[in-house]
C-alpha positions as semicolon CSV with decimal commas, in nm:
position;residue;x (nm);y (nm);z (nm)
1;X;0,855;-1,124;-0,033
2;X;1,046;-0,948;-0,336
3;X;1,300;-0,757;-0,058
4;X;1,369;-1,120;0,141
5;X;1,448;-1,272;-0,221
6;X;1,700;-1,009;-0,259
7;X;2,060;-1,035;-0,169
8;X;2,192;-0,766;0,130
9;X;2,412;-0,605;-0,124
10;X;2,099;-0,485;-0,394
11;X;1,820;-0,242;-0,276
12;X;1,451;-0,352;-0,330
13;X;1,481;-0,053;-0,633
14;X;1,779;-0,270;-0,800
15;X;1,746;-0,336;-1,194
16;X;1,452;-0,049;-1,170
17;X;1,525;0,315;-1,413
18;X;1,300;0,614;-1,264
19;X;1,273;0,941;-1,394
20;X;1,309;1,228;-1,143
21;X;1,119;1,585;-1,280
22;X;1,195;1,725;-0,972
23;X;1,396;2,117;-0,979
24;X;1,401;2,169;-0,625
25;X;1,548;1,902;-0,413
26;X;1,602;1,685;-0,755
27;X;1,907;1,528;-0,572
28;X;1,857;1,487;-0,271
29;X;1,579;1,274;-0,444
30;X;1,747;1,113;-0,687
31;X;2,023;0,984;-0,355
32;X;1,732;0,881;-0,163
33;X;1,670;0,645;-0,553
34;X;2,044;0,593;-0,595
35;X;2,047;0,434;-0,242
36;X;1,800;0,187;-0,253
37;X;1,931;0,031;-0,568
38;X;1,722;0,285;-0,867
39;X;1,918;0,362;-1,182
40;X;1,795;0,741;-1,201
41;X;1,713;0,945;-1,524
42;X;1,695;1,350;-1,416
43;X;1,535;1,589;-1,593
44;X;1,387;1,913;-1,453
45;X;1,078;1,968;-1,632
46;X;1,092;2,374;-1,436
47;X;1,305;2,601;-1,348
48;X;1,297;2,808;-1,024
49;X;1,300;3,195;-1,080
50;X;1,567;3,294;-0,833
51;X;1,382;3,486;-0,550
52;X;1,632;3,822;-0,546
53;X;1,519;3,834;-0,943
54;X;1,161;3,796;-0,896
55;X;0,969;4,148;-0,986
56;X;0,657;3,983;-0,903
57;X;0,743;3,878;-0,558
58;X;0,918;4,236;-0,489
59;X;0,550;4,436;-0,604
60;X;0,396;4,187;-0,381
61;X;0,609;4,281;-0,083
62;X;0,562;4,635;-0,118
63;X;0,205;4,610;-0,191
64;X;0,202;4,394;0,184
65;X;0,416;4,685;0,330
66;X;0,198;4,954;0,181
67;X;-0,122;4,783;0,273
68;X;-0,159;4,550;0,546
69;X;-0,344;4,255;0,517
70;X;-0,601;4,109;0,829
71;X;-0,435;3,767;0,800
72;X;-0,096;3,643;0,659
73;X;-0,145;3,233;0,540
74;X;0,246;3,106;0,558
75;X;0,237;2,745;0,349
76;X;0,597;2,659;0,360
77;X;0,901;2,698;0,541
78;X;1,184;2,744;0,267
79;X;0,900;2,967;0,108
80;X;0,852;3,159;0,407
81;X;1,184;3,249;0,492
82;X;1,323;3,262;0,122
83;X;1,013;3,565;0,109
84;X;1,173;3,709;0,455
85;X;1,566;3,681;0,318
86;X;1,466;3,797;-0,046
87;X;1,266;4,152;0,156
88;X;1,609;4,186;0,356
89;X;1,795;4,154;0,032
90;X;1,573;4,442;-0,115
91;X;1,632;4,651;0,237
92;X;1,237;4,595;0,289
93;X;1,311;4,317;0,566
94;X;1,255;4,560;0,856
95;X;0,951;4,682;0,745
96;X;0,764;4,348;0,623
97;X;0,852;4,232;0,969
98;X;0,704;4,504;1,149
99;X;0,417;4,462;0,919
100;X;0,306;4,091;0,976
101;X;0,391;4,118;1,368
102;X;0,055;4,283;1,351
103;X;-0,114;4,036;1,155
104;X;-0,289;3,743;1,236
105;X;-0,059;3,477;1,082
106;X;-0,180;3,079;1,036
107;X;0,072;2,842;0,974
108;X;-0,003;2,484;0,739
109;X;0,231;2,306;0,957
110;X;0,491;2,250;1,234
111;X;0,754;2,289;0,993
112;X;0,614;2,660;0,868
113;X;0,529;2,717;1,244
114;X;0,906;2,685;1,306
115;X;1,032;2,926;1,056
116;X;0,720;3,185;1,131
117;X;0,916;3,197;1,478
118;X;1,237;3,195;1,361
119;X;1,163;3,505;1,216
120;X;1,026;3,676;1,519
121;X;0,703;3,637;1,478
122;X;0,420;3,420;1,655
123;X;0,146;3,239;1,470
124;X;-0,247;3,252;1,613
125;X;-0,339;2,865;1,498
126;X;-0,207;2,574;1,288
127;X;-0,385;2,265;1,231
128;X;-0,214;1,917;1,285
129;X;-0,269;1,736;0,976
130;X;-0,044;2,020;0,735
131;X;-0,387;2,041;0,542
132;X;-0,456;2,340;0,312
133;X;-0,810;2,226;0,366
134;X;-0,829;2,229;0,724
135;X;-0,693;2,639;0,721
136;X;-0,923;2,651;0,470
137;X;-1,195;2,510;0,687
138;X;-1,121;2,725;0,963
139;X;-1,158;3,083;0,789
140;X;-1,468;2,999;0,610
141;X;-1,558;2,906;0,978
142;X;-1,476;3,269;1,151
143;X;-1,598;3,429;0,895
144;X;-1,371;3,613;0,576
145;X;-1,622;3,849;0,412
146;X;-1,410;4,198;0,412
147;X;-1,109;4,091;0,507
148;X;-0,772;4,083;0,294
149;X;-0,616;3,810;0,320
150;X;-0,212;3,701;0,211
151;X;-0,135;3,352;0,091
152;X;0,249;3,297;0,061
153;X;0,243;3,039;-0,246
154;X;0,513;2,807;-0,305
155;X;0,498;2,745;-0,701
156;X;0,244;2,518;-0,615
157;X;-0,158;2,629;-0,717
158;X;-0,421;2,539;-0,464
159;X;-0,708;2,501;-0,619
160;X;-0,995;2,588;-0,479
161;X;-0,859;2,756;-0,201
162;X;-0,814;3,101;-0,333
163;X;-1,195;3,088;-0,502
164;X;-1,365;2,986;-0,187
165;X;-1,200;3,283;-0,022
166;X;-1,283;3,527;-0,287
167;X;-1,616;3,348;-0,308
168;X;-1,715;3,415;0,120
169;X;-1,626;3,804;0,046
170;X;-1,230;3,775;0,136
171;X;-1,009;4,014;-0,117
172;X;-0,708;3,752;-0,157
173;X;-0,314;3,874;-0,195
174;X;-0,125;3,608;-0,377
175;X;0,276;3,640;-0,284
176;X;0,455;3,428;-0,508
177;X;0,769;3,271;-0,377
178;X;0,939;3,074;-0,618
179;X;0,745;3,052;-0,920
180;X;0,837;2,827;-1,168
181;X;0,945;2,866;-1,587
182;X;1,040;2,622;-1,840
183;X;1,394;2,495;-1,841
184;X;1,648;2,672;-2,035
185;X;1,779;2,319;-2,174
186;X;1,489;2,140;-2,276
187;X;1,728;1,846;-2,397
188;X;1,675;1,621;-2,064
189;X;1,327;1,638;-2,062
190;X;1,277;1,522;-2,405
191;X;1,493;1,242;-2,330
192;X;1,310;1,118;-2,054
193;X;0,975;1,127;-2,283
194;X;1,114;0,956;-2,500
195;X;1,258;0,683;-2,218
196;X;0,919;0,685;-2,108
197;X;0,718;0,605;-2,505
198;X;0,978;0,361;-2,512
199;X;0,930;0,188;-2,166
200;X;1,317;0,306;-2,075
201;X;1,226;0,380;-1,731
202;X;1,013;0,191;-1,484
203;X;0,891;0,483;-1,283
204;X;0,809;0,850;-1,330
205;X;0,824;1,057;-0,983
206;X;0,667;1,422;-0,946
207;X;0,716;1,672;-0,696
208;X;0,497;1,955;-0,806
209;X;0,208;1,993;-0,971
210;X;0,363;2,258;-1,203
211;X;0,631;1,952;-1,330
212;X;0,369;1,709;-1,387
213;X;0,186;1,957;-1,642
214;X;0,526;2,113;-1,770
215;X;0,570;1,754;-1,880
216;X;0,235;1,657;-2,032
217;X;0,282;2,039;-2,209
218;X;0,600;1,966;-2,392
219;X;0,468;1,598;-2,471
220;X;0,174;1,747;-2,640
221;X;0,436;2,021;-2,816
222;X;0,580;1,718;-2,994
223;X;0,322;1,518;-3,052
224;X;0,375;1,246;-2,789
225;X;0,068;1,296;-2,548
226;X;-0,148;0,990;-2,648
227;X;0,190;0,784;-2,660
228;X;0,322;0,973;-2,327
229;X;-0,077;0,890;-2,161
230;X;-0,048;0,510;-2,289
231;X;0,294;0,424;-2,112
232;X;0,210;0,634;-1,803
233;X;-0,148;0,439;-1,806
234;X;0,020;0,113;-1,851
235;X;0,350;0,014;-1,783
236;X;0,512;0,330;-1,665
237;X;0,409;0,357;-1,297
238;X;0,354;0,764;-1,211
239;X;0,411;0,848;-0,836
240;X;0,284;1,158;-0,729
241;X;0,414;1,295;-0,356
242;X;0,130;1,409;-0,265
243;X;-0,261;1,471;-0,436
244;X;-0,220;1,821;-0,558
245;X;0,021;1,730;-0,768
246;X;-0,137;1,476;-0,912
247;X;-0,393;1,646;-1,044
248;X;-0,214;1,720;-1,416
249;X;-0,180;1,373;-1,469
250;X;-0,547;1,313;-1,314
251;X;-0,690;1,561;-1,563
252;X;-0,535;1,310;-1,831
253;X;-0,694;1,045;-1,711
254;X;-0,412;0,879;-1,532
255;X;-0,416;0,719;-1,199
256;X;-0,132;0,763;-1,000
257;X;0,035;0,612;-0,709
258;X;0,070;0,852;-0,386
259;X;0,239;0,787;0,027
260;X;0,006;0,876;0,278
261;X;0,242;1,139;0,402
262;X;0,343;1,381;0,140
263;X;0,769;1,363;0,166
264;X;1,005;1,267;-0,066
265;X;1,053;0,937;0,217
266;X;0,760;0,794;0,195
267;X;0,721;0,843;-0,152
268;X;1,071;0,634;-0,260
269;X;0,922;0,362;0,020
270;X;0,604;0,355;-0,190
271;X;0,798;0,304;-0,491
272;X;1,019;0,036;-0,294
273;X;0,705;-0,155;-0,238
274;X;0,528;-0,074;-0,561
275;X;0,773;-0,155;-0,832
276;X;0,889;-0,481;-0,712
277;X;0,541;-0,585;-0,662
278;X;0,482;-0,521;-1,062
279;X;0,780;-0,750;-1,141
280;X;0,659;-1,085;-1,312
281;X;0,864;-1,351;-1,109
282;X;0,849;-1,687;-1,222
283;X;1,005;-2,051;-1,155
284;X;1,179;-2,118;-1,458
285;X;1,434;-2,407;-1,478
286;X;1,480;-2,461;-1,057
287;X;1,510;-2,118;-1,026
288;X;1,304;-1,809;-0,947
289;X;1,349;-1,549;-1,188
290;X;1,214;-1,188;-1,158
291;X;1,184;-0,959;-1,496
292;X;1,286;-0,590;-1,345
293;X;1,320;-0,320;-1,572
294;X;1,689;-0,326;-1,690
295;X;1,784;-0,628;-1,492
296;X;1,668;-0,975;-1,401
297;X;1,711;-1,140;-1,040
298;X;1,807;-1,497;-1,065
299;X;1,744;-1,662;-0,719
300;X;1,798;-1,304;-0,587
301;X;2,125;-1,254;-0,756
302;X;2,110;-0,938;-0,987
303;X;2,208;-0,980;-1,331
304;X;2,225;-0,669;-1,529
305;X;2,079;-0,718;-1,907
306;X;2,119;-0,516;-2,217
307;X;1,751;-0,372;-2,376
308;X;1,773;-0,598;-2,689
309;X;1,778;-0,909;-2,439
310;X;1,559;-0,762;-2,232
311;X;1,300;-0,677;-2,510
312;X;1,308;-1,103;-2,558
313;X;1,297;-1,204;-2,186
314;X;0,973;-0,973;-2,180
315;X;0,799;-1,187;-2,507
316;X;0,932;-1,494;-2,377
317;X;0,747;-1,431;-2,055
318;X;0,400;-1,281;-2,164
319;X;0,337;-1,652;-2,268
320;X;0,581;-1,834;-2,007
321;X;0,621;-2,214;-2,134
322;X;0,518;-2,119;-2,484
323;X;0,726;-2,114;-2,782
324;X;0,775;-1,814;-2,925
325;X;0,893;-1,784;-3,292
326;X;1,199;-1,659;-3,406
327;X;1,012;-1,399;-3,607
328;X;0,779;-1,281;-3,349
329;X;1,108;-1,210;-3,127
330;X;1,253;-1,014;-3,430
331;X;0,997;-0,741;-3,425
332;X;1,022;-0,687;-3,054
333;X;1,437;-0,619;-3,104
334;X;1,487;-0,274;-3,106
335;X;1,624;-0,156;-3,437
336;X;1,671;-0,514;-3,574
337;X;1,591;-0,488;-3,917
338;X;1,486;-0,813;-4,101
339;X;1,782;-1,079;-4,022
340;X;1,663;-1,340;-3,787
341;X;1,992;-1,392;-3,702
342;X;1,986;-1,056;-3,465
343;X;1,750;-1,274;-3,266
344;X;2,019;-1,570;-3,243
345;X;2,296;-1,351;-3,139
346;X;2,066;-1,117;-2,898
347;X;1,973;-1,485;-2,736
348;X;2,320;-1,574;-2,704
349;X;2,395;-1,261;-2,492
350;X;2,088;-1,278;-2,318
351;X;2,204;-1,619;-2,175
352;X;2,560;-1,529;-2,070
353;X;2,419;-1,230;-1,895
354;X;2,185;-1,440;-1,708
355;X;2,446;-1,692;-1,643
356;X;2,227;-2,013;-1,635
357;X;2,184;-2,080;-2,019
358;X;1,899;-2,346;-1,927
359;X;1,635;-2,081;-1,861
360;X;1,582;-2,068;-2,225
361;X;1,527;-2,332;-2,442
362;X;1,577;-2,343;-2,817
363;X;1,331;-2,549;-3,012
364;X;1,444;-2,660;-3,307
365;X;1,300;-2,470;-3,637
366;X;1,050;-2,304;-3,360
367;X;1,166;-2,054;-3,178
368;X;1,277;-2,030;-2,799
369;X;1,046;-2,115;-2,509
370;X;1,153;-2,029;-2,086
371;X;1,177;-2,320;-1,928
372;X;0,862;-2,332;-1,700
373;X;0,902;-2,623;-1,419
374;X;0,661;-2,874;-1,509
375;X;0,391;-2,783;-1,195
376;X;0,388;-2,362;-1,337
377;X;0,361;-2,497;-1,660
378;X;0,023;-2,662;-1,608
379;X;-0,104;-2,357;-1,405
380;X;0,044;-2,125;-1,658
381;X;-0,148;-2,323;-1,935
382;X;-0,470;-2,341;-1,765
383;X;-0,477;-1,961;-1,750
């Protein structure tokens, strides 16, 4: 319904802010946003350790060389062949190869599948769904007790996955392809908490597991959690690719919102469908008007709105029809002080940027009401 009232030129995401904590693939993310209409806030909440740099992945390819394992677990395909270009880059390349050709390699997905052959080698199995659990499934199944066992990791932990191994008498080899550190500018992300106490942005979107509690980490650092935990329990919808990485934000108590398939597509289609559907739309004055984030749709024409008149559109429409007094309004402008007259002028603009100055009404020595049509208004004032 939202997307039909919508003019052809504004995405269903139009008049929406979301926060992107993505480091890897941040913009191909935040275009994906851009595209349908999102104002985007980036702020890496990580950092990738650059693979040629990594000491720990280096000891882990030698240790591979040095020691073959019975079975090689590939996970991802960047992560995969970043592991096979950074052991080339070392001059180890030719031996790690000749290594795992004699391994029994499983593969998550089609994706992995395609760059285990790219690099010459041939994977035994690899379950349809892409599910950790199902690999998972299938060793326990075979049977793991004295067998050593590599599990490329991709920054990501998989919990669970690496006890039950150790747990059925596997010895487990962790290679760690591109782990993750803090950022070196911490600036960005302490912006978008502070969009996010505030109610600046609409939508938080996470990637990796490792972002989500990066985030939550430095909230807690400056005090923020419980406000951080209210806005992301309330009004600030978190989206989570996939259910590993929710599980940060789970652990907090927070439900979040996930696609079925775990891409970065589905996941801005689930926020296409999502955040519209939060927006309060009502008939005010022979129009339908929809409250976004930073912007209001006015019979599906966007019209952008600054936050003081947006902070009054919101009051007006908790109690749509009401009147709402002049001083309640004033404590809801941000950084208004005491002068009731910051409500007048912050009206006045809010009306010229709607461009139909009959959605609000003023009543007289009262306040300001919307202007419910009469048939809301009786449903509005039943509730």
């Amino acid at each position: 319904m939202h997307e039909e009232q919508l003019r052809p030129e504004h995405g269903p995401l139009a008049g929406f802010t979301v926060g992107v904590t993505a480091a890897r693939r941040a913009e191909e993310l935040g275009t994906l946003l851009q595209r349908r209409g999102a104002t985007v806030l980036h702020a890496p909440a990580l950092r990738i350790v650059p693979l040629a740099d990594d000491s720990e992945l280096l000891a882990a390819t030698k240790e591979i060389i040095h020691q073959v394992p019975d079975i090689v677990v590939a996970t991802t395909a960047i992560g995969f062949r970043g592991w096979v270009e950074a052991a080339d880059g070392w001059g180890l390349g030719e031996d790690l190869l000749a290594r795992l050709g004699g391994v029994r390699i499983m593969a998550r997905g089609p994706k992995v599948k395609g760059a285990v052959r790219a690099a010459g080698l041939t994977e035994e199995w690899s379950p349809s769904s892409e599910s950790m659990a199902e690999v998972l499934d299938r060793l326990l199944e075979e049977g793991v007790d004295g067998l050593r066992i590599a599990i490329q990791l991709h920054g990501e932990p998989l919990p669970g996955f690496v006890e039950s191994l150790r747990a059925a008498g596997a010895e487990v080899v962790g290679v760690p392809v591109y782990r993750w550190m803090p950022p070196e500018d911490i600036g960005p992300v302490d912006r978008l908490l502070d969009a996010t106490v505030s109610r600046g942005v609409d939508a938080l979107t996470f990637t990796s597991a490792p972002a989500a509690a990066s985030l939550l980490s430095r909230a807690e650092e400056r005090g923020l959690l419980p406000e951080v935990l209210a806005a992301l329990g309330h009004d600030v919808l978190p989206a989570c690719v996939g259910p590993v990485t929710a599980l940060p934000l789970q652990g907090h108590g927070i439900d979040t919102v996930q696609p079925e398939r775990f891409r970065l597509g589905p996941l801005v289609q689930l926020l296409c469908q999502e955040l519209p559907g939060r927006a309060r739309s009502l008939p005010i004055a022979g129009h339908r008007v929809e409250i976004r984030g930073h912007a209001v749709l006015v019979d599906g024409d966007l019209k952008p709105v600054p936050p003081a008149g947006m902070a009054l559109l919101r009051s007006l429409s908790r109690r749509p029809g009401w009147v709402v007094a002049r001083a309640e309004l004033l404590r809801v402008l941000p950084g208004a002080g005491r002068d009731e007259h910051a409500v007048e002028t912050a009206m006045a603009r809010l009306r010229t940027a709607l461009g139909a100055p009959k959605l609000i009404q003023t009543v007289v020595k009262r306040g300001y009401r919307l202007a419910l049509d009469p048939a809301a208004e009786t449903k509005y004032g039943d509730a």
